[in-house]
Amino acid sequence: MRAILIGFMGSGKTTVGRLLAAALATKHADLDDLIVQRAGQPITAIFDQHGEAYFRQLEQRTLANAIHQPGILSTGGGTPTIDSNAAILTASPVPVIWLEASDQTILQRVQNDDQRPLVNELDTQALLALKQRRAALYARAADLVIQTDQLAPQQIVTRIQTWLGERRVAAQA
Ligand SMILES: Nc1ncnc2c1ncn2[C@@H]1O[C@H](COP(=O)(O)OP(=O)(O)O)[C@@H](O)[C@H]1O
Ligand SMILES: O=C(O)C1=C[C@@H](OP(=O)(O)O)[C@@H](O)[C@H](O)C1
Ligand SMILES: [Mg+2]
């Protein structure tokens, strides 16, 4: 992988990852899509029929495999909150980019989408409490943080490309 995107549900990992991969003319992998392929059922059905713990097992195995593939990886919002996943992210030389967004932005983006089991299950207060708890874990895993509230997806892509370019130059110096 050339870059890994992390952040809360609705922060734009899937959207930005796809655009970033296109801009870099490389592949895009979305961890949730890989899990759905592996399980043969949508995320909501995995949670309903097997529970979150089973989803997390699939997520861990899928991450361990995906990290060695080329391209851009968009994770799920819970990925870095599992210790073994955080260890994989930290051990890997691949840069980890945290897409940050305010509570208000996140709520606007996820509230009318029924494809996220945790959004369906938690009320607003509990969802925002989860976001707050996870922030420290995202911060620990991240090499770059981008505050995305005022940025369109393509602007975020440009920022990431600039940062990756600077990083490459610094590594060569
Ligand atoms: N920077 C942005 N500005 C406006 N809308 C965005 C932005 N990033 C993502 N979105 C929208 O927010 C929703 C959630 O984005 P998504 O990429 O699925 O997030 P994630 O994968 O982090 O859960 C989608 O409807 C997407 O179009
Ligand atoms: O935050 C989470 O625990 C989850 C986030 C989702 O991905 P997105 O962050 O892409 O919505 C998906 O992995 C699953 O619903 C669990
Ligand atoms: Mg996503």
JSON list of C-alpha atoms in Angstrom, two decimals, residues 36 41-50 114-117 120:
[
{"chain": "A", "resi": 36, "resn": "VAL", "atom": "CA", "xyz": [-18.24, -8.17, 2.01]},
{"chain": "A", "resi": 41, "resn": "GLN", "atom": "CA", "xyz": [-23.01, -10.78, 2.45]},
{"chain": "A", "resi": 42, "resn": "PRO", "atom": "CA", "xyz": [-23.38, -7.06, 3.23]},
{"chain": "A", "resi": 43, "resn": "ILE", "atom": "CA", "xyz": [-21.96, -5.51, 6.41]},
{"chain": "A", "resi": 44, "resn": "THR", "atom": "CA", "xyz": [-25.42, -5.11, 7.92]},
{"chain": "A", "resi": 45, "resn": "ALA", "atom": "CA", "xyz": [-26.13, -8.83, 7.42]},
{"chain": "A", "resi": 46, "resn": "ILE", "atom": "CA", "xyz": [-22.75, -9.83, 8.91]},
{"chain": "A", "resi": 47, "resn": "PHE", "atom": "CA", "xyz": [-23.53, -7.80, 12.05]},
{"chain": "A", "resi": 48, "resn": "ASP", "atom": "CA", "xyz": [-27.15, -9.06, 12.20]},
{"chain": "A", "resi": 49, "resn": "GLN", "atom": "CA", "xyz": [-26.41, -12.74, 11.69]},
{"chain": "A", "resi": 50, "resn": "HIS", "atom": "CA", "xyz": [-22.97, -13.17, 13.27]},
{"chain": "A", "resi": 114, "resn": "ASP", "atom": "CA", "xyz": [-28.79, 2.71, 6.82]},
{"chain": "A", "resi": 115, "resn": "GLN", "atom": "CA", "xyz": [-25.76, 0.68, 5.71]},
{"chain": "A", "resi": 116, "resn": "ARG", "atom": "CA", "xyz": [-23.76, 1.25, 8.91]},
{"chain": "A", "resi": 117, "resn": "PRO", "atom": "CA", "xyz": [-24.92, -1.07, 11.71]},
{"chain": "A", "resi": 120, "resn": "ASN", "atom": "CA", "xyz": [-28.48, 2.22, 13.05]}
]
